[in-house]
Amino acid sequence: MSIDSVGLAQRLLAAEAIALEAGQLAARLLADRAALGVSLKGAQDFVSTADVAVEQLIVGRLAAAFPADGMLGEEGTDIKGISGAIWAIDPIDGTSNFVAGRPDWCVSIGLVVAGWAQLGAIYQPSQQALYSARRGHGARRNGVPLRVAERPLAQSTVVLEYSSRVRPERHAAHVLSLLGTGAEYRRNGSAAVALAQVAEGTLDGFFEAHLNAWDVTAGLVLVAEAGGRCNDFFADDGLRKGNRVIAAAPALFERLAELFHTGAI
Ligand code: LIP
């Protein structure tokens, strides 16, 4: 099966509505933070009862609307599907921020078709910001078109995300390499929020040595549709194995690709 333009348009509208509803559920659950069940999947890798409940809501809504689609979710959803479309779902990206009460977290829902990120929606409740994009149709925040910034590297701020999936010395080396160019770096604990900020031009670039498809599928479409460039995350089975992520405005992307192009993670 293939998904035609009407089918993609319908899926974008659904992703926006479901991301909004899921973000509102997460925010309600966060309001009673003491009642949240929180556990660790690994070093600094938190999961809460809200992550699970939000993923169940998203999966239920998508299955009802698009029963032939596949789904891959951070909290265990793995549905093959027969349509050729696969949803990459992060119910709460930035869970360590969420469980601590910090604002940098969001719901991220992306769609992959034929090995490409086709569309996605990211909702960040603390900013009441609904980001969405579809390949060939632009990127928006609350309906307003987005454009990446065009600052030179020495005046830029680049997010360098990190997780225990990567050796700390590799991350430290990346920080040193970037600082050597005159650029500044940030780390906010949510790849999806950071990629949305690259798309809107409030950040200049993004790098992480390993991320999963659910973290980044929506953000990759946002950056590409806002005039930025991203590496081919889905090469080498990135959908199931994850991959590194470089995303930035075109000129900056080339410089970051030179800085971060090689090496085991
Ligand atoms: C997070 C990513 C972040 C990464 C964290 C974590 P989660 O996703 O968005 O970029 O550095 O280790 O993987 O687990 O909060 O959904």
Coordinates of C-alpha atoms and ligand atoms in Angstrom, one line a residue:
M1 CA 0.0 0.0 0.0
S2 CA 1.1 3.7 -0.4
I3 CA -0.3 6.8 1.3
D4 CA -1.5 9.5 -1.1
S5 CA -1.4 13.2 -0.5
V6 CA -4.9 13.3 0.9
G7 CA -3.9 10.5 3.3
L8 CA -0.9 12.4 4.4
A9 CA -2.9 15.6 4.9
Q10 CA -5.4 13.6 7.0
R11 CA -2.6 12.2 9.1
L12 CA -1.0 15.6 9.7
L13 CA -4.4 17.0 11.0
A14 CA -4.7 13.9 13.3
A15 CA -1.2 14.2 14.6
E16 CA -1.7 17.8 15.5
A17 CA -5.0 17.1 17.3
I18 CA -3.7 14.0 19.1
A19 CA -0.4 15.8 20.2
L20 CA -2.5 18.6 21.7
E21 CA -4.9 16.2 23.5
A22 CA -1.9 14.1 24.7
G23 CA 0.0 17.1 25.9
Q24 CA -3.0 18.3 27.9
L25 CA -3.4 14.8 29.5
A26 CA 0.3 14.9 30.4
A27 CA 0.0 18.4 31.9
R28 CA -3.1 17.2 34.0
L29 CA -1.1 14.2 35.3
L30 CA 1.8 16.5 36.1
A31 CA -0.4 18.7 38.2
D32 CA -0.5 16.0 40.8
R33 CA 3.3 15.2 40.5
A34 CA 3.3 13.4 43.9
A35 CA 0.9 10.8 42.5
L36 CA 3.2 10.0 39.5
G37 CA 4.9 6.6 39.6
V38 CA 8.5 7.2 38.4
S39 CA 11.1 4.5 37.6
L40 CA 14.4 4.2 35.9
K41 CA 15.0 2.3 32.6
G42 CA 18.7 3.0 32.8
A43 CA 21.1 5.7 34.0
Q44 CA 19.2 9.0 34.1
D45 CA 16.6 7.4 31.8
F46 CA 13.3 8.0 33.6
V47 CA 9.8 6.7 32.8
S48 CA 6.6 7.7 34.6
T49 CA 3.1 6.4 34.7
A50 CA 2.2 9.5 32.7
D51 CA 4.5 8.4 29.8
V52 CA 2.7 5.1 29.7
A53 CA -0.8 6.6 29.9
V54 CA 0.0 9.2 27.3
E55 CA 1.4 6.6 24.9
Q56 CA -1.8 4.5 25.4
L57 CA -3.9 7.5 24.5
I58 CA -1.9 8.3 21.3
V59 CA -1.8 4.7 20.2
G60 CA -5.6 4.3 20.7
R61 CA -6.4 7.5 18.8
L62 CA -4.1 6.6 15.9
A63 CA -5.3 3.0 15.7
A64 CA -8.9 4.1 15.5
A65 CA -8.1 6.6 12.7
F66 CA -5.6 4.7 10.7
P67 CA -5.9 1.0 11.6
A68 CA -3.6 -0.2 8.8
D69 CA -0.6 2.0 10.0
G70 CA 2.3 0.7 12.0
M71 CA 3.5 2.2 15.2
L72 CA 6.7 2.4 17.2
G73 CA 6.5 4.0 20.7
E74 CA 9.1 4.7 23.3
E75 CA 7.2 2.9 26.0
G76 CA 6.9 -0.4 24.2
T77 CA 4.4 0.0 21.3
D78 CA 5.6 -2.0 18.3
I79 CA 2.9 -2.6 15.7
K80 CA 4.0 -3.6 12.2
G81 CA 1.0 -2.4 10.1
I82 CA 0.3 -3.0 6.4
S83 CA -0.1 0.5 5.0
G84 CA 3.6 1.3 4.7
A85 CA 3.2 4.2 7.2
I86 CA 4.8 3.9 10.6
W87 CA 4.1 6.3 13.5
A88 CA 7.1 7.1 15.7
I89 CA 5.7 8.1 19.1
D90 CA 7.4 9.8 22.1
P91 CA 4.6 10.4 24.6
I92 CA 6.8 12.6 26.7
D93 CA 10.2 13.6 25.3
G94 CA 12.2 15.1 28.1
T95 CA 10.9 12.8 30.8
S96 CA 13.7 13.7 33.2
N97 CA 12.5 17.4 33.0
F98 CA 8.9 16.3 33.2
V99 CA 9.3 14.3 36.4
A100 CA 11.4 17.1 38.0
G101 CA 8.8 19.8 37.1
R102 CA 11.0 21.6 34.6
P103 CA 9.2 23.0 31.4
D104 CA 11.3 21.5 28.6
W105 CA 9.3 18.5 27.7
C106 CA 6.8 17.8 24.9
V107 CA 4.7 15.2 23.0
S108 CA 6.3 14.2 19.7
I109 CA 4.4 12.2 17.0
G110 CA 6.1 11.6 13.7
L111 CA 5.3 9.6 10.6
V112 CA 7.7 7.6 8.5
V113 CA 6.8 6.4 5.0
A114 CA 9.3 4.6 2.6
G115 CA 12.2 5.4 4.9
W116 CA 11.6 9.1 5.1
A117 CA 10.1 11.3 7.8
Q118 CA 7.0 12.6 6.1
L119 CA 5.2 14.7 8.8
G120 CA 5.1 15.3 12.5
A121 CA 3.6 17.3 15.4
I122 CA 5.2 18.4 18.6
Y123 CA 3.3 20.0 21.4
Q124 CA 5.0 21.7 24.3
P125 CA 2.4 22.5 26.9
S126 CA 4.5 24.9 29.0
Q127 CA 4.7 27.2 25.9
Q128 CA 1.3 26.3 24.5
A129 CA 3.3 25.7 21.3
L130 CA 2.0 23.3 18.7
Y131 CA 4.7 22.7 16.1
S132 CA 3.8 20.8 12.9
A133 CA 5.2 20.1 9.5
R134 CA 4.7 18.0 6.4
R135 CA 7.3 17.4 3.8
G136 CA 6.8 19.9 0.9
H137 CA 4.2 21.9 2.9
G138 CA 6.3 23.9 5.4
A139 CA 6.7 24.0 9.1
R140 CA 4.6 26.0 11.6
R141 CA 4.2 27.0 15.2
N142 CA 0.6 27.5 16.1
G143 CA -0.1 28.1 12.4
V144 CA 2.7 30.6 11.9
P145 CA 5.4 29.6 9.3
L146 CA 8.9 28.8 10.7
R147 CA 12.3 29.6 9.3
V148 CA 15.7 28.5 10.6
A149 CA 18.2 31.1 11.7
E150 CA 21.3 31.9 9.5
R151 CA 23.9 33.0 12.1
P152 CA 27.6 32.2 11.4
L153 CA 29.0 29.4 13.5
A154 CA 31.1 31.7 15.8
Q155 CA 27.8 33.5 16.8
S156 CA 25.6 30.4 17.0
T157 CA 24.2 28.3 19.9
V158 CA 24.1 24.6 19.2
V159 CA 22.4 22.0 21.3
L160 CA 24.6 19.0 22.3
E161 CA 22.4 16.4 23.8
Y162 CA 23.7 13.4 25.6
S163 CA 22.5 10.1 27.1
S164 CA 24.2 7.2 28.8
R165 CA 24.0 5.4 25.5
V166 CA 27.1 7.4 24.6
R167 CA 30.5 7.3 26.3
P168 CA 31.0 10.5 28.4
E169 CA 34.4 11.2 26.9
R170 CA 32.9 11.3 23.4
H171 CA 30.4 13.9 24.6
A172 CA 33.1 15.9 26.3
A173 CA 35.1 15.8 23.1
H174 CA 32.1 17.1 21.1
V175 CA 31.7 20.0 23.5
L176 CA 35.4 20.9 23.2
S177 CA 35.3 20.6 19.4
L178 CA 32.3 22.9 19.2
L179 CA 33.7 25.5 21.7
G180 CA 36.9 25.6 19.6
T181 CA 34.8 27.1 16.8
G182 CA 33.6 30.0 18.9
A183 CA 30.1 28.6 19.0
E184 CA 28.1 28.3 22.3
Y185 CA 26.3 25.1 23.4
R186 CA 23.2 24.2 25.4
R187 CA 21.6 21.0 26.6
N188 CA 18.0 21.0 27.5
G189 CA 17.2 17.2 27.9
S190 CA 14.6 17.1 25.1
A191 CA 15.7 16.5 21.6
A192 CA 12.2 17.2 20.2
V193 CA 12.0 20.6 21.9
A194 CA 15.5 21.4 20.8
L195 CA 14.8 20.5 17.2
A196 CA 11.6 22.5 17.2
Q197 CA 13.6 25.5 18.4
V198 CA 16.1 25.0 15.6
A199 CA 13.2 25.1 13.2
E200 CA 11.9 28.3 14.7
G201 CA 15.4 29.9 14.7
T202 CA 15.8 30.4 18.4
L203 CA 18.6 27.8 18.4
D204 CA 21.0 27.4 15.5
G205 CA 21.9 23.7 15.4
F206 CA 21.5 20.3 17.1
F207 CA 23.8 17.2 17.5
E208 CA 23.4 14.0 19.5
A209 CA 25.5 10.9 18.9
H210 CA 22.6 8.5 19.3
L211 CA 18.8 9.0 19.4
N212 CA 15.8 6.9 18.8
A213 CA 13.3 7.5 16.0
W214 CA 10.5 8.4 18.4
D215 CA 12.7 11.3 19.8
V216 CA 13.4 12.9 16.4
T217 CA 11.0 11.9 13.6
A218 CA 8.7 15.0 14.0
G219 CA 11.6 17.3 14.7
L220 CA 13.5 16.3 11.6
V221 CA 10.6 17.2 9.4
L222 CA 10.2 20.5 11.2
V223 CA 13.9 21.5 10.6
A224 CA 13.8 20.3 6.9
E225 CA 10.6 22.2 6.2
A226 CA 11.9 25.4 7.9
G227 CA 14.8 25.5 5.5
G228 CA 17.3 23.5 7.5
R229 CA 19.2 20.3 6.7
C230 CA 19.4 17.0 8.6
N231 CA 21.5 13.9 8.3
D232 CA 19.9 10.8 6.9
F233 CA 18.8 9.5 10.3
F234 CA 16.9 6.5 8.8
A235 CA 20.0 5.1 7.0
D236 CA 21.3 1.8 8.4
D237 CA 17.9 0.9 9.9
G238 CA 17.7 4.1 12.0
L239 CA 14.0 3.6 12.4
R240 CA 14.6 0.6 14.7
K241 CA 18.3 1.0 15.8
G242 CA 18.4 4.8 16.2
N243 CA 21.2 6.9 14.8
R244 CA 23.1 10.1 15.3
V245 CA 21.3 13.4 14.5
I246 CA 22.8 16.6 13.0
A247 CA 20.3 19.3 12.2
A248 CA 20.9 23.0 11.3
A249 CA 20.6 25.8 8.7
P250 CA 22.4 24.7 5.5
A251 CA 25.7 26.5 6.0
L252 CA 26.0 25.5 9.7
F253 CA 25.0 21.9 8.9
E254 CA 28.1 21.5 6.7
R255 CA 30.4 22.8 9.6
L256 CA 28.7 20.6 12.2
A257 CA 28.9 17.5 9.9
E258 CA 32.6 18.1 9.6
L259 CA 33.0 18.4 13.4
F260 CA 30.8 15.4 14.4
H261 CA 31.0 13.1 11.3
T262 CA 32.9 10.1 12.6
G263 CA 33.7 7.9 15.6
A264 CA 32.0 5.3 17.6
I265 CA 29.5 6.6 20.1
Ligands
LIP1 C1 15.4 12.1 25.7 C2 16.0 12.8 24.5 C3 17.2 13.6 24.8 C4 18.3 12.6 25.3 C5 17.8 12.0 26.6 C6 16.4 11.3 26.3 P1 13.2 10.9 26.5 O1 14.3 11.4 25.4 O2 15.0 13.6 23.9 O3 17.7 14.3 23.7 O4 19.5 13.3 25.5 O5 18.7 11.1 27.0 O6 16.7 10.2 25.4 O7 13.8 9.7 27.1 O8 13.1 12.0 27.6 O9 11.9 10.6 25.8

